[in-house]
Coordinates of C-alpha atoms and ligand atoms in Angstrom, one line a residue:
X1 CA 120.7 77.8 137.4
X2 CA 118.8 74.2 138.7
X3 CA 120.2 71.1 137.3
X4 CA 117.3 68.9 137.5
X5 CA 117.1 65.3 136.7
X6 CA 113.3 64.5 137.1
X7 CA 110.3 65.2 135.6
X8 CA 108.8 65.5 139.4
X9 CA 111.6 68.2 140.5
X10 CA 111.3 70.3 137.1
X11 CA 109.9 73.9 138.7
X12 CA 106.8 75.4 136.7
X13 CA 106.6 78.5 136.5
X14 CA 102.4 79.3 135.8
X15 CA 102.5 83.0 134.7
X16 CA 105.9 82.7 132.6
X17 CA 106.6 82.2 129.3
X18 CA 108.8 78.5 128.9
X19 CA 111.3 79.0 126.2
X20 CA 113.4 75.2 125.5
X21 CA 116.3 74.1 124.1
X22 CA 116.5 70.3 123.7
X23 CA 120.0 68.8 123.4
X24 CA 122.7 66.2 123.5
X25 CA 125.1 68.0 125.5
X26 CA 129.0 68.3 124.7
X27 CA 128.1 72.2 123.7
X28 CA 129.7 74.6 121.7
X29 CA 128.7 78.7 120.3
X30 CA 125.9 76.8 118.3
X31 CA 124.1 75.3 121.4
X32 CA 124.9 78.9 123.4
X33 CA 123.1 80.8 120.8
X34 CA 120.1 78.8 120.2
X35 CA 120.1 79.5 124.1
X36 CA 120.7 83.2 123.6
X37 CA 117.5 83.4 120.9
X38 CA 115.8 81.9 123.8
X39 CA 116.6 84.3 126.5
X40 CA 115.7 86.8 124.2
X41 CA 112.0 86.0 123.6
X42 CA 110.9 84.1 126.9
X43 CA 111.2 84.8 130.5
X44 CA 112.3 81.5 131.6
X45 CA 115.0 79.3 129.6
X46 CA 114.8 75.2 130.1
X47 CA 117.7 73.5 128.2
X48 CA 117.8 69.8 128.5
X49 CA 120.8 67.7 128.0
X50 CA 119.7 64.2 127.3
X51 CA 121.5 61.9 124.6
X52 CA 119.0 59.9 123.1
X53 CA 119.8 55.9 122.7
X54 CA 117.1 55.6 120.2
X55 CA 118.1 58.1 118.0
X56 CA 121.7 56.3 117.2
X57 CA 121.7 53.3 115.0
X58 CA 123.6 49.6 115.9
X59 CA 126.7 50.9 114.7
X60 CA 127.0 54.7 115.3
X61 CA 128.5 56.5 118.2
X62 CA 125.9 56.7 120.8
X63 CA 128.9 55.5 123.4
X64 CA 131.7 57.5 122.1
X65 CA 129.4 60.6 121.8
X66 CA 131.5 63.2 123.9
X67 CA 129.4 63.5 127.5
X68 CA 130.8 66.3 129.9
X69 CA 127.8 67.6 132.1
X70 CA 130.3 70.0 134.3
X71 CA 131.6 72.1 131.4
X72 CA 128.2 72.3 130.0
X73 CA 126.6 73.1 132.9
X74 CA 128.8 76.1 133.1
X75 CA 128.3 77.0 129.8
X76 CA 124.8 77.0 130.2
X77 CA 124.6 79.2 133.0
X78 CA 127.0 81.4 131.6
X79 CA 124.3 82.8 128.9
X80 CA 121.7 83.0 131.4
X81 CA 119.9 79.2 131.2
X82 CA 117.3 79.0 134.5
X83 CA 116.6 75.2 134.2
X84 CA 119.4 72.4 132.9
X85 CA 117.2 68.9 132.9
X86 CA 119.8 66.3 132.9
X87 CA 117.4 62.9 132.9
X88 CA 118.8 59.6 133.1
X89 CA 117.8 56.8 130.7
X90 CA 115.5 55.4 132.6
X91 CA 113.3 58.6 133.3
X92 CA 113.0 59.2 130.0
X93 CA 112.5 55.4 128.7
X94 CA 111.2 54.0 132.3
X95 CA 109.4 51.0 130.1
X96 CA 108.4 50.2 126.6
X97 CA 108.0 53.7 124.8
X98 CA 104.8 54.9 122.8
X99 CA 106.9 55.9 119.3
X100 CA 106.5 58.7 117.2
X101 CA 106.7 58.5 113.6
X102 CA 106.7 61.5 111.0
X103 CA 105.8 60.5 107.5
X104 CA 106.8 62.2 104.1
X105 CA 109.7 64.5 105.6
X106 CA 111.8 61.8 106.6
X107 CA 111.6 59.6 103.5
X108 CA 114.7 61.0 102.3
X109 CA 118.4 62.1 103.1
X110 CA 119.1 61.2 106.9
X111 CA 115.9 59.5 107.3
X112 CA 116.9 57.4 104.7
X113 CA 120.6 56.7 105.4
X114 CA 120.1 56.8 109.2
X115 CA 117.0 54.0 109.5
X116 CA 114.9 54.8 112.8
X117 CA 116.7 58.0 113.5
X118 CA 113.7 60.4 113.2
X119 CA 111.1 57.6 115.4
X120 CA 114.1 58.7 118.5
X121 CA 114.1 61.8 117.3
X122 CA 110.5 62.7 117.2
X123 CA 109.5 60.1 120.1
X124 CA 112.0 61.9 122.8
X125 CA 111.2 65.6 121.7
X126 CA 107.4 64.3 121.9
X127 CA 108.1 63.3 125.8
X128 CA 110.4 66.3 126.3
X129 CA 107.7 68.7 125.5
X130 CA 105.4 67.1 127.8
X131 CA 107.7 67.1 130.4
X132 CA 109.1 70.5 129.7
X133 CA 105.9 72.0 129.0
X134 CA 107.3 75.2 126.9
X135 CA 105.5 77.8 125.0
X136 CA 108.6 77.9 122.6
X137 CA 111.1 75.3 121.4
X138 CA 114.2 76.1 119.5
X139 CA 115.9 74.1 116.7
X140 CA 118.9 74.6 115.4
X141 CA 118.5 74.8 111.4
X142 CA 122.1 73.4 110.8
X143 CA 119.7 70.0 110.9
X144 CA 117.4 70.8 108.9
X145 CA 115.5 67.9 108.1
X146 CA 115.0 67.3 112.1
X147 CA 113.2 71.0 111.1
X148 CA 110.8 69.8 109.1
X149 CA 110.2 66.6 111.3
X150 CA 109.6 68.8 114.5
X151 CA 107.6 70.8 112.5
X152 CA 105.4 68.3 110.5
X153 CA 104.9 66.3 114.1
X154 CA 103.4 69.5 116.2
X155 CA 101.1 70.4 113.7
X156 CA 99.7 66.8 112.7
X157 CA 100.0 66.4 116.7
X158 CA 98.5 69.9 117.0
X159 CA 101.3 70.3 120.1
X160 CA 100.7 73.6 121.7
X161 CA 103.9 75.6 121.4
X162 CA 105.6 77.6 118.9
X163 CA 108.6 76.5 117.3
X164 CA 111.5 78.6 116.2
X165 CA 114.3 77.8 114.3
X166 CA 117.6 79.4 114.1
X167 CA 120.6 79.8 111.8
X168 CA 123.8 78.0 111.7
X169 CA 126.5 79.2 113.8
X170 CA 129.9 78.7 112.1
X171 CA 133.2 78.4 112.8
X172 CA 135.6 81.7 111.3
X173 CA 136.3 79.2 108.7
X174 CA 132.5 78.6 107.6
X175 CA 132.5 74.9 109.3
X176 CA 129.5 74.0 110.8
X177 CA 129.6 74.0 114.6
X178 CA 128.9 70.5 115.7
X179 CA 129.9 68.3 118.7
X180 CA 131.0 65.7 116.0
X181 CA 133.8 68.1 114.9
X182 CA 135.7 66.9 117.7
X183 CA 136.3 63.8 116.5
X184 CA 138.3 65.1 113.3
X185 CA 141.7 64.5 113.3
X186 CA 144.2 67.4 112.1
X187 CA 144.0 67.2 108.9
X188 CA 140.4 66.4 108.3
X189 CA 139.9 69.4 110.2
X190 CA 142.1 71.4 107.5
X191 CA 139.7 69.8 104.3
X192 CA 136.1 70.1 106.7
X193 CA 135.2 74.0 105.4
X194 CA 135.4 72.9 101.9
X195 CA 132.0 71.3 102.1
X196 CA 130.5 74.2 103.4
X197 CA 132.5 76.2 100.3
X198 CA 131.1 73.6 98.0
X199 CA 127.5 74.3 99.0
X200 CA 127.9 77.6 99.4
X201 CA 129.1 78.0 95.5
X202 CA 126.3 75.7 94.5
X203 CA 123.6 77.4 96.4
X204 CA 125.4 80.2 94.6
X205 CA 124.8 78.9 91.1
X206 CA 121.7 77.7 91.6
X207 CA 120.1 80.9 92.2
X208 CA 121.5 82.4 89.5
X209 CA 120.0 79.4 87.0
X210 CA 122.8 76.8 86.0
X211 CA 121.0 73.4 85.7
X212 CA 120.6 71.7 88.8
X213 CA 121.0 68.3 88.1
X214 CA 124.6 69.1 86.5
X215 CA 125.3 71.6 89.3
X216 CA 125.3 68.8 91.6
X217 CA 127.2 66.3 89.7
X218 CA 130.1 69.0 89.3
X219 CA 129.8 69.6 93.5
X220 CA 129.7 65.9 94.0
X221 CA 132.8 65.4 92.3
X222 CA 134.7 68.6 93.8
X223 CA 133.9 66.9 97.3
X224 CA 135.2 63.4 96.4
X225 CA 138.4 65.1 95.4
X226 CA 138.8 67.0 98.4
X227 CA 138.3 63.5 100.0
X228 CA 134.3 62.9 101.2
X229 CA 132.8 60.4 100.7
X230 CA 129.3 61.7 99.8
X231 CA 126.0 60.4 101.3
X232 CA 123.8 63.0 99.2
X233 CA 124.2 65.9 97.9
X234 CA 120.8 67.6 96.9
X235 CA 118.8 70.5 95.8
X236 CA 115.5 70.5 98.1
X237 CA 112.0 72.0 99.0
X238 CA 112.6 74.1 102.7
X239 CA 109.4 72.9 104.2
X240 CA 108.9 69.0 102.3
X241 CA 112.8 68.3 102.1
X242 CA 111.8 67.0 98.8
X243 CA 114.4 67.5 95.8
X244 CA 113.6 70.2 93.0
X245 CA 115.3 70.6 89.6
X246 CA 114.8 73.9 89.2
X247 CA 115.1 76.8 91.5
X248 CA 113.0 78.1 93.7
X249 CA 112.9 80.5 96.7
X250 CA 112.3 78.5 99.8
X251 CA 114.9 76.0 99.4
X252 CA 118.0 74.8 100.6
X253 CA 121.1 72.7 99.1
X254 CA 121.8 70.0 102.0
X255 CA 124.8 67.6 102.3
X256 CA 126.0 64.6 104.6
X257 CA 129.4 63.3 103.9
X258 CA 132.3 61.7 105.5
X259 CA 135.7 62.3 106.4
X260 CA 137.3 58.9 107.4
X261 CA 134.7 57.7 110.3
X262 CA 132.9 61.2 111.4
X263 CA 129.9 62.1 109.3
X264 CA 129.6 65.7 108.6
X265 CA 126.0 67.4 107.8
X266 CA 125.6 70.8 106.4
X267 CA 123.2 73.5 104.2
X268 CA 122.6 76.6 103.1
X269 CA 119.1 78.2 102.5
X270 CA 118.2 79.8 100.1
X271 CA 115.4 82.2 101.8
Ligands
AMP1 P1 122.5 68.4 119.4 O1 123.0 68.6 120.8 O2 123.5 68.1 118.3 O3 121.3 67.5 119.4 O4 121.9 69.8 119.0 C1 121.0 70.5 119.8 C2 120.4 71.6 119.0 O5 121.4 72.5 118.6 C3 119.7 71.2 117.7 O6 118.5 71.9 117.6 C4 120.7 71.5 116.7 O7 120.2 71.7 115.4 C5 121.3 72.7 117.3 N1 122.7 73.0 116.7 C6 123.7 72.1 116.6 N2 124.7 72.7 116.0 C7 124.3 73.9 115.6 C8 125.0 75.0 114.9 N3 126.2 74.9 114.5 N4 124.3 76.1 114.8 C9 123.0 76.3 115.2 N5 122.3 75.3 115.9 C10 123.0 74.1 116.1

């Protein structure tokens, strides 16, 4: 496997097809498997391994984000990565940046609670896809409103690659996989898999037609007694993110609540 840490020394490869895997490091079975999908469908696997200042807001954890490029970079080679692009900050923001900004998908949930996350979001996967150059990008659909931005901003940008995106992996316990899990202490790890219970059961109900708006109330207050605090808890539209009140196949319930100071997100489709 090359590490690579500029856009000058990232190999092409003319007659291959460029699968990606953009990142923020700090991996775990999630990351491997999205890389895994990859090696699957393309012939040669870039992953990069960038975390993205503009992405975190003033007071989130942009410093305390964990960072451990050696153990990553083993990982990655393990399931088969070719190219690990490890840029610095200033190759990817050498000078004022050109921004990015997706309308309608982000006007709710994290876009809302999270101001400015989706311009770094969209803005670096924008200048990772012109450095990268691949014929197929994969997203991991445990954020599934980044999705529907990455989605939404390579068709209105008509961006010419493919995107794919690809399941939640879980812990045996049905908690997300997520870099941020580290930061749960003992017994927040114990309560975590309850929210993933909690939409599970309301995903659950949904499809079988109790009332949605009640559904949620009931679900909001099961996960303040288990001890969230609750940024939303909704009922949404797969492809627009935007809430429905009555069921429908193409949808999702999605959630973002803490646990003391980590903020855990999480959903279920419903396909
Ligand atoms: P991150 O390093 O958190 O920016 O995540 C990099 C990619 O991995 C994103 O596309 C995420 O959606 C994806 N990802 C993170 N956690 C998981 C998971 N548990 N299952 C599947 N994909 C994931």
């Amino acid at each position: 496997m090359k590490i690579v840490r500029s856009v000058a020394d990232l190999p092409r490869y003319p007659t291959a097809t460029v699968g990606f895997v953009p990142t923020m490091g700090a991996f775990h079975e999630g990351h491997l498997d999205l890389m895994r999908v990859a090696k699957t469908e393309t012939d040669k696997v870039f992953v990069s391994l960038f975390v993205n200042p503009t992405q975190f807001g003033p007071n989130e954890d942009f410093r305390r984000y964990p960072r451990n490029e050696e153990r990553d970079a083993e990982m990655a080679a393990s399931v088969g990565v070719d190219v690990l692009f490890v840029p610095p900050v200033e190759e990817v923001y050498p000078r004022p940046s050109s921004i990015v900004s997706v309308p309608e998908v982000t006007a709710h949930w994290e876009g809302a609670h999270r101001p400015g996350h989706f311009d770094g979001v969209a803005t670096v996967v924008a200048k990772l896809f012109g450095m990268v150059r691949p014929h197929i990008a994969y997203f991991g659909r445990k954020d599934l409103q980044q999705c529907a931005v990455i989605q939404r901003m390579v068709e209105d940008l008509h961006l010419p690659l493919q995107l794919r995106f690809v399941p939640t992996t879980r812990e045996a316990d049905g908690l997300a996989m997520s870099s941020r899990n580290a930061y749960l202490s003992p017994e927040q790890r114990a309560i975590a898999p309850r929210l993933n219970e909690t939409l599970t059961r309301l995903s659950r109900s949904i499809s079988e037609g109790a009332d949605v708006a009640s559904a949620l109330v009931e679900n909001r207050n099961a996960l303040a007694s288990d001890g969230f605090e609750t940024d939303y808890l909704a009922y949404v539209d797969l492809a627009t993110l935007e809430p429905l009140d009555r069921f429908q196949p193409a949808s999702a319930v999605i959630v973002a609540a803490r646990l003391g100071n980590t903020r855990l997100i999480d959903n279920v489709v419903i396909e």
